[in-house]
mmCIF file with all atom_site columns, C-alpha atoms in Angstrom:
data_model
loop_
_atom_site.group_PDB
_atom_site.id
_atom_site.type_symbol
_atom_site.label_atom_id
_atom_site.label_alt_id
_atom_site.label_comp_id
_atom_site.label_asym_id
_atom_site.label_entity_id
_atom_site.label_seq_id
_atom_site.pdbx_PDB_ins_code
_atom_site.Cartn_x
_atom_site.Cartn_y
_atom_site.Cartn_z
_atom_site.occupancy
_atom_site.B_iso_or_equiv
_atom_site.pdbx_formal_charge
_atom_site.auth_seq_id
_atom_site.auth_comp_id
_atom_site.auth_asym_id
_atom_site.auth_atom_id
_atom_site.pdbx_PDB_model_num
ATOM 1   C CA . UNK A 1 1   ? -18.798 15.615 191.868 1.00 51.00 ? 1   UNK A CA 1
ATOM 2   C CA . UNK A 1 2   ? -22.029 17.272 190.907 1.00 51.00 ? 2   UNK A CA 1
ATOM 3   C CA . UNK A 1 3   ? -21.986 20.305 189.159 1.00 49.00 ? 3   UNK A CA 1
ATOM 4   C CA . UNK A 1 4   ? -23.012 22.815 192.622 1.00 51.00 ? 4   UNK A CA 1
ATOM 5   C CA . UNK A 1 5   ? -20.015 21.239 194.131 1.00 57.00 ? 5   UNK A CA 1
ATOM 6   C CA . UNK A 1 6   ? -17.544 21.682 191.454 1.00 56.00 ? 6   UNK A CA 1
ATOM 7   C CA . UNK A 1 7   ? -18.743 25.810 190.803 1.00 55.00 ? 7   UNK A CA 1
ATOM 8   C CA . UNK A 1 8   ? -18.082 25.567 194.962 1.00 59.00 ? 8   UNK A CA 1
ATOM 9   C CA . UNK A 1 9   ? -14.317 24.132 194.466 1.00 58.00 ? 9   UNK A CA 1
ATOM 10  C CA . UNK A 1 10  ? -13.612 26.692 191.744 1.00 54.00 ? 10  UNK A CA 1
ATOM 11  C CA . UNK A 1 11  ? -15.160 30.072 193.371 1.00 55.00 ? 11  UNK A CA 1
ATOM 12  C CA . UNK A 1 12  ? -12.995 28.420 196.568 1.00 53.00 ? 12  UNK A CA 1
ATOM 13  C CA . UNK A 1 13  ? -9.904  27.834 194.158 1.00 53.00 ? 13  UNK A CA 1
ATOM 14  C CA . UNK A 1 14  ? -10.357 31.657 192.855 1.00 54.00 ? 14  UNK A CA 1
ATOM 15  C CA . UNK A 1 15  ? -10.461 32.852 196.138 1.00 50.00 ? 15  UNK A CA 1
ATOM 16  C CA . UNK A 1 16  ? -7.587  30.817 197.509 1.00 56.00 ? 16  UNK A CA 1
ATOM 17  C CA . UNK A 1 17  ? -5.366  32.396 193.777 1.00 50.00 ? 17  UNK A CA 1
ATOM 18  C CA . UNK A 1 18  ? -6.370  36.157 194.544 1.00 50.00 ? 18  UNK A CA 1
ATOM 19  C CA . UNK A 1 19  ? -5.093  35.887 198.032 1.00 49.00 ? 19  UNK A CA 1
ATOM 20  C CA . UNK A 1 20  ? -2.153  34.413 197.777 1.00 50.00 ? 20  UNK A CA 1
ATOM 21  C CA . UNK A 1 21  ? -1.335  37.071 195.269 1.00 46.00 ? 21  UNK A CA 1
ATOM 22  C CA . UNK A 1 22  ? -2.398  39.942 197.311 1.00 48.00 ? 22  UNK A CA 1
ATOM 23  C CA . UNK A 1 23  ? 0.392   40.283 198.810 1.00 50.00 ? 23  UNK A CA 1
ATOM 24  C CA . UNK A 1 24  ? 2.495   40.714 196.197 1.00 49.00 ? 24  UNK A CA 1
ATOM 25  C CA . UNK A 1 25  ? 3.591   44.263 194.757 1.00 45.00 ? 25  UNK A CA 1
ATOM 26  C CA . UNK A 1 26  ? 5.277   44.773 191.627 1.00 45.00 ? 26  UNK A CA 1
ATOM 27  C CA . UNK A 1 27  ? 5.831   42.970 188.732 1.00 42.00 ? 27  UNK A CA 1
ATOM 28  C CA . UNK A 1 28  ? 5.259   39.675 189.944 1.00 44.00 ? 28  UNK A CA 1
ATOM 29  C CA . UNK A 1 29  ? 1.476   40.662 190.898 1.00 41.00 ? 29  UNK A CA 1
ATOM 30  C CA . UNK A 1 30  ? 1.284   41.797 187.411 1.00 39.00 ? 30  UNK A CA 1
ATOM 31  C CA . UNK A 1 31  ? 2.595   39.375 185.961 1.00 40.00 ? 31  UNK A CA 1
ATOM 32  C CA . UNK A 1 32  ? 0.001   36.996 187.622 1.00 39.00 ? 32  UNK A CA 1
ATOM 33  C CA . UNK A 1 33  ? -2.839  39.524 187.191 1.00 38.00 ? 33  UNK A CA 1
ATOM 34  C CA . UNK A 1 34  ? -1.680  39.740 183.284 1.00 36.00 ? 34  UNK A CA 1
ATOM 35  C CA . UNK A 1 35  ? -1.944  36.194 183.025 1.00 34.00 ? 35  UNK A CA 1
ATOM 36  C CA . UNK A 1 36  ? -5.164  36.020 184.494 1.00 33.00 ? 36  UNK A CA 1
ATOM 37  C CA . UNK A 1 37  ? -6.978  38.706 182.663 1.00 31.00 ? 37  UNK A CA 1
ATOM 38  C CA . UNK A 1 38  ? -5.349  37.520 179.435 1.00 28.00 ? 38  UNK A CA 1
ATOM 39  C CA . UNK A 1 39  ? -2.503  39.706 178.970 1.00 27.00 ? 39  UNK A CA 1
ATOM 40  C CA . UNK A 1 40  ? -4.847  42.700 178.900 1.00 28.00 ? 40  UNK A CA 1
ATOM 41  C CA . UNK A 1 41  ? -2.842  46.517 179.554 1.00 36.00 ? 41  UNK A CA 1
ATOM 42  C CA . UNK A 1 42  ? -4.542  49.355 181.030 1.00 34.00 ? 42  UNK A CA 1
ATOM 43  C CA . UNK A 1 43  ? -4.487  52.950 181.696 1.00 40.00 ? 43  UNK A CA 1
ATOM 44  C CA . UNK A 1 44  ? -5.691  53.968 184.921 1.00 41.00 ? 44  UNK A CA 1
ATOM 45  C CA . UNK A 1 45  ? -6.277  57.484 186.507 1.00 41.00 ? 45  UNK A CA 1
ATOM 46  C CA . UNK A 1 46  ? -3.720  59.032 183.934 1.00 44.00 ? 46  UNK A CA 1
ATOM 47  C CA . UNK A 1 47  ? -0.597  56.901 185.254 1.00 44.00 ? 47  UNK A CA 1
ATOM 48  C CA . UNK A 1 48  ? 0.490   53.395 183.219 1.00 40.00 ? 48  UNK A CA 1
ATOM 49  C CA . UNK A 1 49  ? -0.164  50.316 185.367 1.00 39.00 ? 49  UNK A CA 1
ATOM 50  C CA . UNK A 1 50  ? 1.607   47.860 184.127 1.00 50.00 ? 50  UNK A CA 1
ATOM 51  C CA . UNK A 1 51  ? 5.416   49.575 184.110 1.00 82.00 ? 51  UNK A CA 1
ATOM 52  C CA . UNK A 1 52  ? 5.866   49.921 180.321 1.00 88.00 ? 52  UNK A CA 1
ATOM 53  C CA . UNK A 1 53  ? 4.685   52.449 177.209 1.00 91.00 ? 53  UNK A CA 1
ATOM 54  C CA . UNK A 1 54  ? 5.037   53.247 173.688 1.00 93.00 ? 54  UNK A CA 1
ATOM 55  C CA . UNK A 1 55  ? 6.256   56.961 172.823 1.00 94.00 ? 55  UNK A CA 1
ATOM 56  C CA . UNK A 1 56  ? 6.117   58.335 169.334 1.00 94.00 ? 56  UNK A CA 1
ATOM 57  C CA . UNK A 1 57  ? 9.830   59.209 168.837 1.00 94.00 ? 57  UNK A CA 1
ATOM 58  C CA . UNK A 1 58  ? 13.033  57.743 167.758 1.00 94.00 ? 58  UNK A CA 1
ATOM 59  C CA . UNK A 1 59  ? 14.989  55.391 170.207 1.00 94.00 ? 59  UNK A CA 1
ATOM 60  C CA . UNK A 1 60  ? 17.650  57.717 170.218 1.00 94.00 ? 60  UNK A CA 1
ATOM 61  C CA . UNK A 1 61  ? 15.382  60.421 171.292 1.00 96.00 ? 61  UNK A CA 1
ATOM 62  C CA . UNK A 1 62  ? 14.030  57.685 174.451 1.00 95.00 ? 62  UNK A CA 1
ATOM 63  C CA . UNK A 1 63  ? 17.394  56.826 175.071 1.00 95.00 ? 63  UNK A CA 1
ATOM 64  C CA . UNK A 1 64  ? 18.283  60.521 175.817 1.00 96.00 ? 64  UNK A CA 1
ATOM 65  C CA . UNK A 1 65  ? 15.382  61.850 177.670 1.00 96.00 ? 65  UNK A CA 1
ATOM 66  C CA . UNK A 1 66  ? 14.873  58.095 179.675 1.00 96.00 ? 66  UNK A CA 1
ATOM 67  C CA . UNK A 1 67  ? 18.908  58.799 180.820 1.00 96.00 ? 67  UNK A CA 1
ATOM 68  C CA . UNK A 1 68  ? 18.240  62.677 181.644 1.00 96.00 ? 68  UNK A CA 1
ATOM 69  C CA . UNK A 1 69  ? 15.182  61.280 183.985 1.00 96.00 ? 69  UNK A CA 1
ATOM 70  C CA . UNK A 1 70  ? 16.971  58.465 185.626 1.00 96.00 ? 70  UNK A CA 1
ATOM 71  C CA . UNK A 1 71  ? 19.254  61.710 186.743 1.00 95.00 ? 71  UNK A CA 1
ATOM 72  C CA . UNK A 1 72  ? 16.641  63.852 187.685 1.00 95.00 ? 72  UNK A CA 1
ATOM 73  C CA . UNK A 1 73  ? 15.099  60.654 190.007 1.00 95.00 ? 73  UNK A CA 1
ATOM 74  C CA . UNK A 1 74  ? 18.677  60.582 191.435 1.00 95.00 ? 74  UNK A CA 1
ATOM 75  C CA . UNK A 1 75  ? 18.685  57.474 190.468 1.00 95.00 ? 75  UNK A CA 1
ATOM 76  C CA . UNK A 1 76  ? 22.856  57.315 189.731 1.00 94.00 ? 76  UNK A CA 1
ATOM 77  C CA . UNK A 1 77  ? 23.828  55.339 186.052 1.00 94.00 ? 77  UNK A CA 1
ATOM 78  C CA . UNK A 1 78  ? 25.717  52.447 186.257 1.00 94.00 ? 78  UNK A CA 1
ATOM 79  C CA . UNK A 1 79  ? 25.937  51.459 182.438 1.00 92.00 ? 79  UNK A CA 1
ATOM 80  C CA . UNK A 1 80  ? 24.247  50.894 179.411 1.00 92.00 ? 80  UNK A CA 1
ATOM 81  C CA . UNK A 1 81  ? 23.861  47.836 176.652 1.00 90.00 ? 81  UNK A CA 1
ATOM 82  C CA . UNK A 1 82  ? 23.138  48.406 172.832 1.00 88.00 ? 82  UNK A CA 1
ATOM 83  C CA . UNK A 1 83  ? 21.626  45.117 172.504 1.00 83.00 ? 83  UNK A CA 1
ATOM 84  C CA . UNK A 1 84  ? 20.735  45.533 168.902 1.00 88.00 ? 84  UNK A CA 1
ATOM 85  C CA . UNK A 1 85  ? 20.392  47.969 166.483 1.00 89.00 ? 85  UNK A CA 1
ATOM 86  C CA . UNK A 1 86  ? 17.243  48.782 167.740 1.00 91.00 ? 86  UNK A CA 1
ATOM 87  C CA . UNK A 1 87  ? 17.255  47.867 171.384 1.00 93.00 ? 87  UNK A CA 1
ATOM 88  C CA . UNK A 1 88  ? 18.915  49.776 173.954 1.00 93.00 ? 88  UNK A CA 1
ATOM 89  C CA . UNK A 1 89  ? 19.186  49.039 177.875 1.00 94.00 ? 89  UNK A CA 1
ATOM 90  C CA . UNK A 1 90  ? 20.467  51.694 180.957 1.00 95.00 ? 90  UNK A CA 1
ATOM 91  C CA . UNK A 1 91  ? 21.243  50.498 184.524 1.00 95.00 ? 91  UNK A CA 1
ATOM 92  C CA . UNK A 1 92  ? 20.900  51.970 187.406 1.00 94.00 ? 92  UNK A CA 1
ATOM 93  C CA . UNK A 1 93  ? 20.726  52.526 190.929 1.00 95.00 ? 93  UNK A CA 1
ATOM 94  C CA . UNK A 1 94  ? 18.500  54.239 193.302 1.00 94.00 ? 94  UNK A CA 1
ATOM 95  C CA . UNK A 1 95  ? 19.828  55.894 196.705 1.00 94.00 ? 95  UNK A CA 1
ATOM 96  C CA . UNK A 1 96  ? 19.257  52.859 198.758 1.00 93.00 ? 96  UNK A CA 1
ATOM 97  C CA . UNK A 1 97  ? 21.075  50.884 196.016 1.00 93.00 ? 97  UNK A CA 1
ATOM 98  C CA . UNK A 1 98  ? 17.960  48.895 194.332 1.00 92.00 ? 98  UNK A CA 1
ATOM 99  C CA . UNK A 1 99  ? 18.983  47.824 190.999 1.00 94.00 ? 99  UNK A CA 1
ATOM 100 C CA . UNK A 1 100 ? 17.103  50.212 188.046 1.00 93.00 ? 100 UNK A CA 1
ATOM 101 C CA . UNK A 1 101 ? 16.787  49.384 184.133 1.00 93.00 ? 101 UNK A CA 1
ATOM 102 C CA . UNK A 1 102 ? 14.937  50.557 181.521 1.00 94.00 ? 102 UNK A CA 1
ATOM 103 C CA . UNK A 1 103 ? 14.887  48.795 178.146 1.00 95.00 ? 103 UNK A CA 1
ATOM 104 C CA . UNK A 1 104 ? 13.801  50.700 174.975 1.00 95.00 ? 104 UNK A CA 1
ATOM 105 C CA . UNK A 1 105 ? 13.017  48.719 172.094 1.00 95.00 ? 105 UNK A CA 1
ATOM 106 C CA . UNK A 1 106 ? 12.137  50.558 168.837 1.00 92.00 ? 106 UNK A CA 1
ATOM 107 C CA . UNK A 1 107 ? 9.916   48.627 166.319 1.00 89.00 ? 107 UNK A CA 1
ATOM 108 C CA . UNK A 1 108 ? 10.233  51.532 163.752 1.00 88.00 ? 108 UNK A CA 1
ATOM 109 C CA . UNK A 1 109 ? 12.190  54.558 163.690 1.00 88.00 ? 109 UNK A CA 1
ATOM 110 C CA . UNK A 1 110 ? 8.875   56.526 164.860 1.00 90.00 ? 110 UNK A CA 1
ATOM 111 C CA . UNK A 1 111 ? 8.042   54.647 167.461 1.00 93.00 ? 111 UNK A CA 1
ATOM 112 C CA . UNK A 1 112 ? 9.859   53.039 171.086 1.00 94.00 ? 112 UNK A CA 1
ATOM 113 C CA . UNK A 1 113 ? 8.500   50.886 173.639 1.00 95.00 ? 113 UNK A CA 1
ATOM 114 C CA . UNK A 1 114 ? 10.161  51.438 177.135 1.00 95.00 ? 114 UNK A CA 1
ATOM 115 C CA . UNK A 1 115 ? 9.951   49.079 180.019 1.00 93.00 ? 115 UNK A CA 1
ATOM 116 C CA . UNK A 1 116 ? 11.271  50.023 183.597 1.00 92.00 ? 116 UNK A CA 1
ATOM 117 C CA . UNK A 1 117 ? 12.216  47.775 186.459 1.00 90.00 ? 117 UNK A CA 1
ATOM 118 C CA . UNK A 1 118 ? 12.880  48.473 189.860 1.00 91.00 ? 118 UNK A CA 1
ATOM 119 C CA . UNK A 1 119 ? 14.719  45.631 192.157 1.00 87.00 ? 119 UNK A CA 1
ATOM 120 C CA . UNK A 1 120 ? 12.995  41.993 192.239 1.00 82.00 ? 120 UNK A CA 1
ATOM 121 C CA . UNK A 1 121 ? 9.489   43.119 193.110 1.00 80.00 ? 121 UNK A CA 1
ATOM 122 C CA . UNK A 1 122 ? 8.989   46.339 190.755 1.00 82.00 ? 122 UNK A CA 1
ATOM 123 C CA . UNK A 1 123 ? 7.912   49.839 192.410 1.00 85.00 ? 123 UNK A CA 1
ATOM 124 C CA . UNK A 1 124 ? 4.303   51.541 191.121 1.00 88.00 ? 124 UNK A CA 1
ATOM 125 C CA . UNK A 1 125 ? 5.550   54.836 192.668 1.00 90.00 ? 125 UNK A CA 1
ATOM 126 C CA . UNK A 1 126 ? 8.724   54.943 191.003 1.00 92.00 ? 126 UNK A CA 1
ATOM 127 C CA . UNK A 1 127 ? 8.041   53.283 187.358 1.00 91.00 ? 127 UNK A CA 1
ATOM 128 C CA . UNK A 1 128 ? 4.648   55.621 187.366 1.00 90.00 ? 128 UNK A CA 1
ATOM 129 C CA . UNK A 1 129 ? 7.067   58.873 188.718 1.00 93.00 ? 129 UNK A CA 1
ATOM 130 C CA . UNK A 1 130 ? 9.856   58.223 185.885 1.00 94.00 ? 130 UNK A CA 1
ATOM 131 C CA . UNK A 1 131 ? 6.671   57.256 183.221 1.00 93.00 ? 131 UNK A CA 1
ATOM 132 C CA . UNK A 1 132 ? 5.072   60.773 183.662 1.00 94.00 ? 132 UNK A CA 1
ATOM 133 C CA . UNK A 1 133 ? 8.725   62.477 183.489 1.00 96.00 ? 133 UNK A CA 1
ATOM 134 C CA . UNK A 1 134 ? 9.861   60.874 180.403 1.00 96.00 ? 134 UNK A CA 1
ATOM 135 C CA . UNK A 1 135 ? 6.250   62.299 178.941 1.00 95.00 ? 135 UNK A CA 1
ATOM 136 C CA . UNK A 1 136 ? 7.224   65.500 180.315 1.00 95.00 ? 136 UNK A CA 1
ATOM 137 C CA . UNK A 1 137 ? 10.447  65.637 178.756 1.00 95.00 ? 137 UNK A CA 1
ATOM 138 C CA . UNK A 1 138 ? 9.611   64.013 175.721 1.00 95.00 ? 138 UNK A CA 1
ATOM 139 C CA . UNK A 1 139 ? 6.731   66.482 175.000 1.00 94.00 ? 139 UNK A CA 1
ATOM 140 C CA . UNK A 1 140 ? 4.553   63.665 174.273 1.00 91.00 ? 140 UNK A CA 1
ATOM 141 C CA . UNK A 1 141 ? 1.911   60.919 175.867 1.00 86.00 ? 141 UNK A CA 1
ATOM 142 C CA . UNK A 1 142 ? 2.800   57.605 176.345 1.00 85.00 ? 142 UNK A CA 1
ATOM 143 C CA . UNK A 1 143 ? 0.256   54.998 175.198 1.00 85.00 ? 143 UNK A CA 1
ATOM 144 C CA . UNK A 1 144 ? -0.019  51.280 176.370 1.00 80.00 ? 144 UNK A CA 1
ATOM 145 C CA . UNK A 1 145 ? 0.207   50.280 172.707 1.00 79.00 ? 145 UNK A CA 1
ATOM 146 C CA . UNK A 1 146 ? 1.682   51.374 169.867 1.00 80.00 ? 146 UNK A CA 1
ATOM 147 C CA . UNK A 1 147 ? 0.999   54.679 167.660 1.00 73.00 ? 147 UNK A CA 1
ATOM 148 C CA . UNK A 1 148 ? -0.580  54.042 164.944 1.00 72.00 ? 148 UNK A CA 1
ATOM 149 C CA . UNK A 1 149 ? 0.891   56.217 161.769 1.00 62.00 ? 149 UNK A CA 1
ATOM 150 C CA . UNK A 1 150 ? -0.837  56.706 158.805 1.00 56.00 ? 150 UNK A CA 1
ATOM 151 C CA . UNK A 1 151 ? 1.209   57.951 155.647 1.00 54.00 ? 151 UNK A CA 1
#
């Protein structure tokens, strides 16, 4: 295969990947855009793409203000598991019954992460509605990666 041919095959192999994904919404798309861009996180016109932030406050603080704005989504609690001392997950369920978590996972008492899904597929509207909320509530902005704190 000469080298012309081979950039062909690839640029047609590229092609062939980004529509087959196309279709996708959610957190399977990201998933295979995160893979393909390395992993990399963005912020894009003031909303979090990729369904997940860091807040500077305690994980008791997220836990509170993520359960007040499942409530305010009407999204109705279903339950709740204190995986670890520093990881805490809430179910729920939106009107038309799609299954809802958010996990909060706290790598120091200043700081939590908090990850939303939404059914199988994920929901932009949704994760980036409750995202902006949870800001709201929590007085703060989220970041895509951890606050940095300097004593």
């Amino acid at each position: 295969m000469t080298q012309i041919s081979s950039r062909r095959a690839y640029a047609y192999l590229a092609v062939s990947c980004a529509a087959l994904v196309a279709p996708l919404s959610g957190c399977v798309a990201l998933l295979g855009a995160g893979a393909g861009a390395g992993g990399a996180t963005y912020v894009a016109s003031g909303g979090l793409s990729d369904y997940q932030a860091y807040y500077p406050v305690s994980l008791g603080q997220a836990t509170a203000a993520s359960r007040a704005v499942l409530g305010e989504m009407h999204i109705s609690y279903t339950g709740n598991l204190h995986k670890k001392e520093n990881e805490e997950a809430i179910y729920g369920k939106t009107t038309d019954g799609t299954k809802v978590s958010v996990n909060l996972q706290s790598p120091s008492a200043q700081v939590t992460k908090v990850e939303m899904g939404v059914g199988l597929m994920g929901n932009k509207v949704l994760s980036q509605q409750f995202f902006r909320l949870l800001s709201r509530r929590l007085g703060v902005h989220a970041t895509v990666t951890p606050p940095v704190f300097h004593n």
